[in-house]
mmCIF file of C-alpha atoms in Angstrom:
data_model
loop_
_atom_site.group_PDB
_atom_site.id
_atom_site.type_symbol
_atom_site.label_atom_id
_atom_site.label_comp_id
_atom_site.label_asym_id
_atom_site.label_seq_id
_atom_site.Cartn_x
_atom_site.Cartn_y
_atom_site.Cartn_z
ATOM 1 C CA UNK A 12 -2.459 6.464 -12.254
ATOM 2 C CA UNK A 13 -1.592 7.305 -15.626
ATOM 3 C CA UNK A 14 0.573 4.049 -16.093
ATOM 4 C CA UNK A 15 -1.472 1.771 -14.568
ATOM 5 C CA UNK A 16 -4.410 2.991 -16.968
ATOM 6 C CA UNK A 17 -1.819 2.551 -20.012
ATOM 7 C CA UNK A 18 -1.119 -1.327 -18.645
ATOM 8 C CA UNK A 19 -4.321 -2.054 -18.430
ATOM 9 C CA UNK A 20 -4.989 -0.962 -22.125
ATOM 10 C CA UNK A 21 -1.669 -2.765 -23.305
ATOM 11 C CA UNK A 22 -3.356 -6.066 -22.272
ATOM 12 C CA UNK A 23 -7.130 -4.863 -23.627
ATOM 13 C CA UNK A 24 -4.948 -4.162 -26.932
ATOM 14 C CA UNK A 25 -3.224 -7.516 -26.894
ATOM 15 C CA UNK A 26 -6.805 -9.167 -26.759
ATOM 16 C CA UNK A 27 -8.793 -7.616 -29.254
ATOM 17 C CA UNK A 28 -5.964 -7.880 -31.947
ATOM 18 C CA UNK A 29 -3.185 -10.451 -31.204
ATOM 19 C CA UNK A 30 -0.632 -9.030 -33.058
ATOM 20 C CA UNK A 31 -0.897 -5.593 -33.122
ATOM 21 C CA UNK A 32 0.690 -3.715 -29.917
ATOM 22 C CA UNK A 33 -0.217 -0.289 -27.794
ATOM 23 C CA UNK A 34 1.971 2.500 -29.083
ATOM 24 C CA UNK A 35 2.426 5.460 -27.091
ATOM 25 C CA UNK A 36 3.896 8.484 -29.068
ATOM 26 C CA UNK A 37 3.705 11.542 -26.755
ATOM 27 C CA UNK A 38 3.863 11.239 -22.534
ATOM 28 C CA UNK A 39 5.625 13.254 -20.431
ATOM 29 C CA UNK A 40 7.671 16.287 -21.401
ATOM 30 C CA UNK A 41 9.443 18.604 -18.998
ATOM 31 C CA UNK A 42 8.489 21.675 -17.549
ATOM 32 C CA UNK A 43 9.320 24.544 -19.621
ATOM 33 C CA UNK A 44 9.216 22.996 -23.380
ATOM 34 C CA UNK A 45 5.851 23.818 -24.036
ATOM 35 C CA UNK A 46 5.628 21.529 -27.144
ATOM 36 C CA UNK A 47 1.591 20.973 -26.123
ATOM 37 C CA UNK A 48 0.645 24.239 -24.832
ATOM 38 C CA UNK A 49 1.092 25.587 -21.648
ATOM 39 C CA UNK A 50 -1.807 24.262 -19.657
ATOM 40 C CA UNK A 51 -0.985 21.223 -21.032
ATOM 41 C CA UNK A 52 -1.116 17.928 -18.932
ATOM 42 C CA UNK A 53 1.713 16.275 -20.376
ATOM 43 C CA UNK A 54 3.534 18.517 -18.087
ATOM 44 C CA UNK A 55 2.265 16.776 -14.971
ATOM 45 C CA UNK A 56 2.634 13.114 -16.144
ATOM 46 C CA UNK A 57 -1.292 12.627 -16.681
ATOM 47 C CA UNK A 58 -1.460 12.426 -20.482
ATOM 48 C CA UNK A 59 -0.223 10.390 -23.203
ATOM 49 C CA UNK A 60 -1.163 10.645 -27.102
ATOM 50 C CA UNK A 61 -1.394 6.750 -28.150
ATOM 51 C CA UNK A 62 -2.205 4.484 -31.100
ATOM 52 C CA UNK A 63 -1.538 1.019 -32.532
ATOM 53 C CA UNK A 64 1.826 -0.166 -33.463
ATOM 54 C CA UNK A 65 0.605 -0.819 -37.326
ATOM 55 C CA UNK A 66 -1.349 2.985 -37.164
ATOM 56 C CA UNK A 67 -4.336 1.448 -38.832
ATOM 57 C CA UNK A 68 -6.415 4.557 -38.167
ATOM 58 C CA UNK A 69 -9.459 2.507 -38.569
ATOM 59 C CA UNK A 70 -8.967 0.646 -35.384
ATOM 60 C CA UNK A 71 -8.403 4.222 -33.141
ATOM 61 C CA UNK A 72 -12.104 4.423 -32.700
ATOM 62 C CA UNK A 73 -12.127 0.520 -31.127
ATOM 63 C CA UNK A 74 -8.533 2.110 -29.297
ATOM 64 C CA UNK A 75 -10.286 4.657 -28.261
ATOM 65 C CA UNK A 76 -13.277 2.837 -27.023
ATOM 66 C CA UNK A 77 -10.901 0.687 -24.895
ATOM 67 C CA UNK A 78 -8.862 3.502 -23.503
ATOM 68 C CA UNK A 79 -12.153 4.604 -21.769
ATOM 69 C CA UNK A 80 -12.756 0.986 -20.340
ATOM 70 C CA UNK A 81 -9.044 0.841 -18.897
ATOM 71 C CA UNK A 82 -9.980 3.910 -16.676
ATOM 72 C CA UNK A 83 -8.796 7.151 -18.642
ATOM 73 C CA UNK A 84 -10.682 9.960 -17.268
ATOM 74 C CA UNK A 85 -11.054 11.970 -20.955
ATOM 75 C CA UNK A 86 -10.409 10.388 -24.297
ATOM 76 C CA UNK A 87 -10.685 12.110 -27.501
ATOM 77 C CA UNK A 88 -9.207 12.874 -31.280
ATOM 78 C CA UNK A 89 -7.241 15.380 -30.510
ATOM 79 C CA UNK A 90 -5.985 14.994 -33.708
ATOM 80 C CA UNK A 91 -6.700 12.019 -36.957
ATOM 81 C CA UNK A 92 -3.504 10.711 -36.706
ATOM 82 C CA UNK A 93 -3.651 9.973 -32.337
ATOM 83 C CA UNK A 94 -5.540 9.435 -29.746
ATOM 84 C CA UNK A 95 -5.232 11.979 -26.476
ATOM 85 C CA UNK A 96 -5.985 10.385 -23.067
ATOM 86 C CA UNK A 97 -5.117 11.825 -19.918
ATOM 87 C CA UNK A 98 -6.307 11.075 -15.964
ATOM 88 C CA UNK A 99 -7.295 13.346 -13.229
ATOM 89 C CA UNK A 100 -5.236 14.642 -10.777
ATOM 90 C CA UNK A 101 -4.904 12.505 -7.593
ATOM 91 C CA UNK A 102 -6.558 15.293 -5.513
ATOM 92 C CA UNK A 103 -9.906 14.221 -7.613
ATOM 93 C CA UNK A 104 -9.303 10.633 -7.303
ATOM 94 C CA UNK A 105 -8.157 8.238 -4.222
ATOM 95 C CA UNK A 106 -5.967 5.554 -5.911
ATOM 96 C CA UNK A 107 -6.446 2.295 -4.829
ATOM 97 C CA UNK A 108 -2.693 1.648 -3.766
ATOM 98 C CA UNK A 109 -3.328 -2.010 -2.939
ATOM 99 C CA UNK A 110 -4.301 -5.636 -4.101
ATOM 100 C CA UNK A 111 -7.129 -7.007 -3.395
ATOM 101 C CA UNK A 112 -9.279 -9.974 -4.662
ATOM 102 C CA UNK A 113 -13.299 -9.839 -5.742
ATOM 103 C CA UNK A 114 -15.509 -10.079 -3.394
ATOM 104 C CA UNK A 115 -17.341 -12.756 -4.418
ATOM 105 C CA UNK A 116 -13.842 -15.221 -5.069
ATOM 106 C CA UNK A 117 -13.740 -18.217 -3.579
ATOM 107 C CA UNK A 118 -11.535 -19.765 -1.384
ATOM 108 C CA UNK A 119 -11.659 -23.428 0.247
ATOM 109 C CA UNK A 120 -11.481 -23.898 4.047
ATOM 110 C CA UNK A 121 -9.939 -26.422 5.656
ATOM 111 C CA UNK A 122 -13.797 -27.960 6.751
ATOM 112 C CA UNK A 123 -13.871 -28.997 2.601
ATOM 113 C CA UNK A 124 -16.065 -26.427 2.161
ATOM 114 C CA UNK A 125 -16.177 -23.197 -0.134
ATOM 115 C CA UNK A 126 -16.236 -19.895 1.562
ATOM 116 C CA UNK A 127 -16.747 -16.362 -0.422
ATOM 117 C CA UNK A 128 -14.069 -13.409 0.246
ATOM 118 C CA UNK A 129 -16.872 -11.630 1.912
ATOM 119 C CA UNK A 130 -17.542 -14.233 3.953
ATOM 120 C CA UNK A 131 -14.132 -14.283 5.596
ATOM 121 C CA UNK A 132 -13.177 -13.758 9.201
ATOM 122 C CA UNK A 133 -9.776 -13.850 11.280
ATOM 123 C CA UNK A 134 -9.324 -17.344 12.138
ATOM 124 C CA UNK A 135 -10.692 -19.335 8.951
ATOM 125 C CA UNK A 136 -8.301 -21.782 7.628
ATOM 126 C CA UNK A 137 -7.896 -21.484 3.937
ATOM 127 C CA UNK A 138 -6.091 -22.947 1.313
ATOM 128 C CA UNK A 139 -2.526 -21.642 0.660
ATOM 129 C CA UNK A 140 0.970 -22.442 -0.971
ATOM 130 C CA UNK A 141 4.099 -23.518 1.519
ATOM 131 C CA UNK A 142 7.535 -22.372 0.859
ATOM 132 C CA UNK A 143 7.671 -25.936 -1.117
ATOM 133 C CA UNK A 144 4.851 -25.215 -3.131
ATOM 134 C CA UNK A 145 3.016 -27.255 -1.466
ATOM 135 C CA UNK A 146 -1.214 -27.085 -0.699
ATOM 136 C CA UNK A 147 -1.989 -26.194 2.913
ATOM 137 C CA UNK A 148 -4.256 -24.598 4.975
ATOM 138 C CA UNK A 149 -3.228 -21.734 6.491
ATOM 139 C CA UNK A 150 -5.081 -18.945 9.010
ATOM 140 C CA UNK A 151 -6.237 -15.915 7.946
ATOM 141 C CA UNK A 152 -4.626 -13.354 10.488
ATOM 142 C CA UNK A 153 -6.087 -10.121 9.347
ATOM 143 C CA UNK A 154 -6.740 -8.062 5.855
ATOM 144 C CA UNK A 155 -4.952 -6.169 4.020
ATOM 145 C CA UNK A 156 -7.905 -4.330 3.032
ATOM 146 C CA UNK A 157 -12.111 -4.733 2.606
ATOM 147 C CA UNK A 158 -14.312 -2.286 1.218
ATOM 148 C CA UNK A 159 -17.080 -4.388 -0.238
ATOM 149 C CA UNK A 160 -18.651 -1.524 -1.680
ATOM 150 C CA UNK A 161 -15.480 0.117 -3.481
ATOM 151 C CA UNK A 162 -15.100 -0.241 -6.825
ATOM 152 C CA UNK A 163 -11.871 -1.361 -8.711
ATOM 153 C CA UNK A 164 -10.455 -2.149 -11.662
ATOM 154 C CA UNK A 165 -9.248 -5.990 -11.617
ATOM 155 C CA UNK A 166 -7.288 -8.599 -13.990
ATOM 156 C CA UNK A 167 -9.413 -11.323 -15.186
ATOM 157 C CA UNK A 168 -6.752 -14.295 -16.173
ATOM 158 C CA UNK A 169 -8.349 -17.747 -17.691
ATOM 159 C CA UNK A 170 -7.052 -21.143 -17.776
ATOM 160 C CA UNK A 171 -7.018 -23.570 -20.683
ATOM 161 C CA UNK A 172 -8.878 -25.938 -17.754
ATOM 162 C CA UNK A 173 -11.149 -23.185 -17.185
ATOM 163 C CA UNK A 174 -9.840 -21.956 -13.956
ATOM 164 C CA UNK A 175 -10.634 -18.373 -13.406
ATOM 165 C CA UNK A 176 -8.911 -15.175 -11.170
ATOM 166 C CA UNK A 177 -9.763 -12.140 -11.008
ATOM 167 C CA UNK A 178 -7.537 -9.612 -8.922
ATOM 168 C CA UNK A 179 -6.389 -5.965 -9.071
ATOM 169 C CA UNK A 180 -3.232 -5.531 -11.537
ATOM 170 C CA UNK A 181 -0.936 -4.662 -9.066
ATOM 171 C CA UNK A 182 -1.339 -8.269 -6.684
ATOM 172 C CA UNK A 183 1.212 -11.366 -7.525
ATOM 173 C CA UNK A 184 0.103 -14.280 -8.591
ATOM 174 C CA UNK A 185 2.427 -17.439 -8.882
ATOM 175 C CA UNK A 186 3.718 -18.210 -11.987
ATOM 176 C CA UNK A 187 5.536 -21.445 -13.321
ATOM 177 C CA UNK A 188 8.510 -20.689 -15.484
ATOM 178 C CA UNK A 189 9.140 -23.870 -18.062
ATOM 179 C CA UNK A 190 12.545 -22.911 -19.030
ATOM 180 C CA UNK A 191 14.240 -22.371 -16.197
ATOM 181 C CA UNK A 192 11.945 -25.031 -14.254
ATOM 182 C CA UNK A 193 10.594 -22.775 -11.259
ATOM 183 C CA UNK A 194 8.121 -20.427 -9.783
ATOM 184 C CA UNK A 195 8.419 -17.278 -8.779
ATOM 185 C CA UNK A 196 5.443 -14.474 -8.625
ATOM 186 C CA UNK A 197 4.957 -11.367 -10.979
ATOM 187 C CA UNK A 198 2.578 -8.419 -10.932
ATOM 188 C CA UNK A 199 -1.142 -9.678 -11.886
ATOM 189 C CA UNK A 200 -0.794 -7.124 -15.282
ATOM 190 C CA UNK A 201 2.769 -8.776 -16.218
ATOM 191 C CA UNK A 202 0.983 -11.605 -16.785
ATOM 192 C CA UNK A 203 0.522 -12.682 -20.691
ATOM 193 C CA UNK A 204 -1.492 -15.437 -22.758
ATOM 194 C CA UNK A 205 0.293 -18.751 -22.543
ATOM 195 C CA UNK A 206 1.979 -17.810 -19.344
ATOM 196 C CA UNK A 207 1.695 -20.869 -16.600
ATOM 197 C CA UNK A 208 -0.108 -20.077 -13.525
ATOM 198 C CA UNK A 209 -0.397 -23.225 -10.714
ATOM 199 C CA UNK A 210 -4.030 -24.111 -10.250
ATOM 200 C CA UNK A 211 -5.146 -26.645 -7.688
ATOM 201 C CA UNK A 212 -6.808 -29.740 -9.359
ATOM 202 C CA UNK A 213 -8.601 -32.765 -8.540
ATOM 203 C CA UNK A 214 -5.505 -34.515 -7.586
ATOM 204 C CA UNK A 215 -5.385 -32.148 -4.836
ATOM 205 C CA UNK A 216 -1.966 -30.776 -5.775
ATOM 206 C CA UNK A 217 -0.800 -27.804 -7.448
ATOM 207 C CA UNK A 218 0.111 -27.588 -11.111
ATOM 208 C CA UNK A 219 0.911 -25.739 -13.807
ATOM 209 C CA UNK A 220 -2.220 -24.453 -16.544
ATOM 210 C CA UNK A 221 -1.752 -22.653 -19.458
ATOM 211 C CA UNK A 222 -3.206 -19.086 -18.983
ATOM 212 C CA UNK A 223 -5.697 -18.517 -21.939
ATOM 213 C CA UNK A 224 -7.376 -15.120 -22.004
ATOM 214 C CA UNK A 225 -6.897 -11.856 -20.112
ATOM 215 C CA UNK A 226 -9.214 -9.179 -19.439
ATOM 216 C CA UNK A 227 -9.753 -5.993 -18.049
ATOM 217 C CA UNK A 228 -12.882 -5.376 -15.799
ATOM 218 C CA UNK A 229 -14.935 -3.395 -13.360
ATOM 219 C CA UNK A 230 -16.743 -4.692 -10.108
ATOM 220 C CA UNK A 231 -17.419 -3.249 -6.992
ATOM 221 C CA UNK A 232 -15.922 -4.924 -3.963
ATOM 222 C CA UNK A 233 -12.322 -5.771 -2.765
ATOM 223 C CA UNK A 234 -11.324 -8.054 0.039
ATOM 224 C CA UNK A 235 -6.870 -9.015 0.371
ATOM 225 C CA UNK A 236 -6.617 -10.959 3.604
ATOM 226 C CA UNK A 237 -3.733 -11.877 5.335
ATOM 227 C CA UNK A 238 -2.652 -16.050 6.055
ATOM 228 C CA UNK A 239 0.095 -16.547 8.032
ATOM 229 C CA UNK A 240 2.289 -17.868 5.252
ATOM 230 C CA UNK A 241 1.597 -14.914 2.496
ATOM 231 C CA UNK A 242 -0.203 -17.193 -0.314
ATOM 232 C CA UNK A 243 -3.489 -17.928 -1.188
ATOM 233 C CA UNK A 244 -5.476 -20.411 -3.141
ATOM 234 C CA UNK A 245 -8.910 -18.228 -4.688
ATOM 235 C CA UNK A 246 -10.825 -20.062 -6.923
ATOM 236 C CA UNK A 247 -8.342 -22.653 -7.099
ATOM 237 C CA UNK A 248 -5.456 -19.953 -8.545
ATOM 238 C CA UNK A 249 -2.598 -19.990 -6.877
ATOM 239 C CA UNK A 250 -1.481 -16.313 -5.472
ATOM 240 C CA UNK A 251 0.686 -14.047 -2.953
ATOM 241 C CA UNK A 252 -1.585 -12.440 -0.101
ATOM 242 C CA UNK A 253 0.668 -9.062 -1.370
ATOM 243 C CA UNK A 254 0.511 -6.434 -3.643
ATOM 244 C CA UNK A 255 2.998 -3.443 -4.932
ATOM 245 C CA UNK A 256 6.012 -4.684 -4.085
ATOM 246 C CA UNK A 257 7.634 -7.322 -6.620
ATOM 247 C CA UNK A 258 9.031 -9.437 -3.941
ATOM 248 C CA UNK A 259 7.610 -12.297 -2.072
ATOM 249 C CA UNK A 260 10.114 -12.675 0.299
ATOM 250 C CA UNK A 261 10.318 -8.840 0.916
ATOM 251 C CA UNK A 262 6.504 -8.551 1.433
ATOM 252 C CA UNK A 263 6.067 -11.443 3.939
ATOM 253 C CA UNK A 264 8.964 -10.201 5.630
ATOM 254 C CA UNK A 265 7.811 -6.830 6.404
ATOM 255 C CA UNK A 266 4.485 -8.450 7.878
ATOM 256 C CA UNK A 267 6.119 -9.973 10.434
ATOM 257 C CA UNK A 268 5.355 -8.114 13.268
ATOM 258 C CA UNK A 269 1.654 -8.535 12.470
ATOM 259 C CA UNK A 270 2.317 -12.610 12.468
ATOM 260 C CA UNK A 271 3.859 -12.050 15.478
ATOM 261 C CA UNK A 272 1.060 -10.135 17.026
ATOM 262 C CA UNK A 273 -1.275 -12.694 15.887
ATOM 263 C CA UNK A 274 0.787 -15.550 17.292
ATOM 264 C CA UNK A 275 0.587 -13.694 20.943
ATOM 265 C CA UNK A 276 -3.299 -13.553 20.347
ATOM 266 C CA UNK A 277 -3.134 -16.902 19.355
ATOM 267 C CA UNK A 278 -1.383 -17.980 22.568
ATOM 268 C CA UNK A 279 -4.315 -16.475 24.453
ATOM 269 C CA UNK A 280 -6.840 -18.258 22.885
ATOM 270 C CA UNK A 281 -8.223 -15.295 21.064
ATOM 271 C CA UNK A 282 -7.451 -17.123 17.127
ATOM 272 C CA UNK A 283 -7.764 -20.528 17.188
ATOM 273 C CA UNK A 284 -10.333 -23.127 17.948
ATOM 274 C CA UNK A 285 -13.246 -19.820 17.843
ATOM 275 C CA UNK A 286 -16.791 -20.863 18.817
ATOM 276 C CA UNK A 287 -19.217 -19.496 16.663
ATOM 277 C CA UNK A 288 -20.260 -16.868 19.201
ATOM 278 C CA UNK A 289 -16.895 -15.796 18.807
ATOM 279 C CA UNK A 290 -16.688 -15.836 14.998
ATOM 280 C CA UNK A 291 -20.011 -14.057 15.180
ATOM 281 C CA UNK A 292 -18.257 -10.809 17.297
ATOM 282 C CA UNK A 293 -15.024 -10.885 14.783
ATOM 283 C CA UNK A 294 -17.274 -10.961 11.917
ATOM 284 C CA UNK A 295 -19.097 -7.690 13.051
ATOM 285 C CA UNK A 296 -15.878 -6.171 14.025
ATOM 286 C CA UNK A 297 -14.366 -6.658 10.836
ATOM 287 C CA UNK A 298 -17.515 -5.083 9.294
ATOM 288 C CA UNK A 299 -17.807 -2.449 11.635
ATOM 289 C CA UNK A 300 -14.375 -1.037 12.064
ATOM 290 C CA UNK A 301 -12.294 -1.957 8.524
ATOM 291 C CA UNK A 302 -13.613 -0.121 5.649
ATOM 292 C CA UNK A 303 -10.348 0.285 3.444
ATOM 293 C CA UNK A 304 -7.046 -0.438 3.704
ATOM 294 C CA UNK A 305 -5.513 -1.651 7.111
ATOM 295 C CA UNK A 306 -3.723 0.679 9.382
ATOM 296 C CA UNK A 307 0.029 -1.390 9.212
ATOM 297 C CA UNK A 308 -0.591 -2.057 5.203
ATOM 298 C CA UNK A 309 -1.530 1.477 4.912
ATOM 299 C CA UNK A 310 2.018 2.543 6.899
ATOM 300 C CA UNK A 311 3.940 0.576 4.740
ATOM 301 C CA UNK A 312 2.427 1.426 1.011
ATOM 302 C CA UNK A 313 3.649 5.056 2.553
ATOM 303 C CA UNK A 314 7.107 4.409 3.192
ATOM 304 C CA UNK A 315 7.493 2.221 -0.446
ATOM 305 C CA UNK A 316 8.127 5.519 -2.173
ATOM 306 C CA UNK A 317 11.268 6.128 0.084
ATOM 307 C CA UNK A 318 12.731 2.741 0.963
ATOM 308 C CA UNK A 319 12.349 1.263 -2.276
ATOM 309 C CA UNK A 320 13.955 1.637 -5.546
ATOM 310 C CA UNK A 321 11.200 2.413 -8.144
ATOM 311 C CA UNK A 322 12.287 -1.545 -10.506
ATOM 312 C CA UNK A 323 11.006 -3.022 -7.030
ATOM 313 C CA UNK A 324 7.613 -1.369 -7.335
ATOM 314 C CA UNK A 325 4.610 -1.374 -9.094
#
């Protein structure tokens, strides 16, 4: 929690003065040292001492100002010459170990119409990306998670075009490389001001737009579903269906068995071709029995810690 607080204020940094940088002069000191005191929470990896690369003291009250919108639980001068900031202790706090999309994004549905995240239900054909990078529509099979009345901390990227996403730092978004002429997809927080992200135009294809401005905000509801090939189009951005894990091919592969269960509904006519009556009864089972993250997502954010070497990871 601690980290992902500290990336979120490296961007908020970034954007309120271009070319000054987050520096971070005390974290994490082993047991035993007691170079902070003994109580201290340096000791447990859930406080850092920070300030700005140039140490312009007059900017640590702005610093610290934006340490408490990142999501540090205490921030204060512990001394004139740093900032302290430290979290709580995950036994106070349920982290939200997933990625997730606003509520209120948008997505378009194969009928040409625009349908909110909320709005979703198994079934719905949304926009998405092919292994081509290609736009298709693609079924939504289930979701990662829905809570519509959590609240999260989210990435707000902008195009030069205007083109807006807003998503939880750990989720991948596509992102066009112009040197070495391809895409690939990076952590929502990795993300930085005149990186490319592919954003679905007029011309009905995907292509590259300058990424503008980057922001760190709050909002209360988080929807991730699931299409059967892994991407998404929301509000005409580009992005993986996955979060955590910084591989695309990894992540898709390890939902395979719930493609493959939702292929064997399919086959009984339980997915496709749904009469409203029948969109009606997913839509209140949906609401009425997933409030958080899915029960196979959930499984495999568990395992991550042992399966997975910590570079592949968020």
């Amino acid at each position: 929690r601690c980290k992902d607080k500290l990336d979120i204020l490296a961007i908020s940094v970034i954007n309120q003065w271009p070319t000054t940088r987050l520096r971070v002069i005390e974290s994490w000191d082993e047991d035993g040292e007691y170079l902070h005191g003994k109580n201290s929470l340096h000791y447990e990896g859930r406080a850092v001492d920070i300030t700005t690369d140039d140490r312009d003291t007059s900017k640590y009250g702005m610093l610290a100002r934006l340490a408490v919108e990142a999501g540090f639980d205490w921030v204060y001068y512990e001394n004139r010459d740093y900032i302290h900031c430290s979290v709580k202790s995950d036994s106070f706090h349920t982290p939200h170990d997933s990625g997730c999309f606003t509520k209120d994004s948008m997505v378009l549905t194969s009928n040409g119409s625009m349908k909110a995240m909320s709005d979703l239900v198994y079934g719905d054909q949304v926009l998405s990306v092919n292994d081509r990078g290609e736009p298709i529509f693609s079924e939504v099979i289930l979701f990662m998670d829905r809570n519509l009345e959590q609240t999260a901390q989210f990435i707000k990227l902008t195009t030069e075009h205007g083109a807006v996403l807003t998503v939880t730092p750990a989720h991948l978004i596509m992102i066009w490389n112009k040197e070495k002429m391809l895409s690939s997809y990076v952590f929502a927080d990795q993300i930085r001001a005149n990186d490319h992200v592919f954003v679905y135009d007029i011309t009905k294809a995907l292509r590259p737009q300058r990424v503008i401005k980057l922001e760190t905000i709050t909002r209360k509801g988080v929807v991730a579903p699931l299409t059967r090939t892994g991407t998404i189009v929301v509000n005409s951005v580009a992005a993986s269906c996955y979060a955590i894990v910084n591989s695309q091919k990894l992540a898709h592969w390890s939902l395979a068995p719930m493609r493959l269960w939702s292929n064997v509904l399919s086959y009984m006519g339980l997915s496709n071709q749904q009469s409203k009556e029948e969109k009606r009864r997913r839509r209140f089972a949906i609401e009425e029995y997933q409030n958080g993250v899915h029960w196979y997502a959930r499984a495999l954010y568990t395992i991550k810690d042992y399966v997975l070497p910590t570079t592949w990871r968020h």
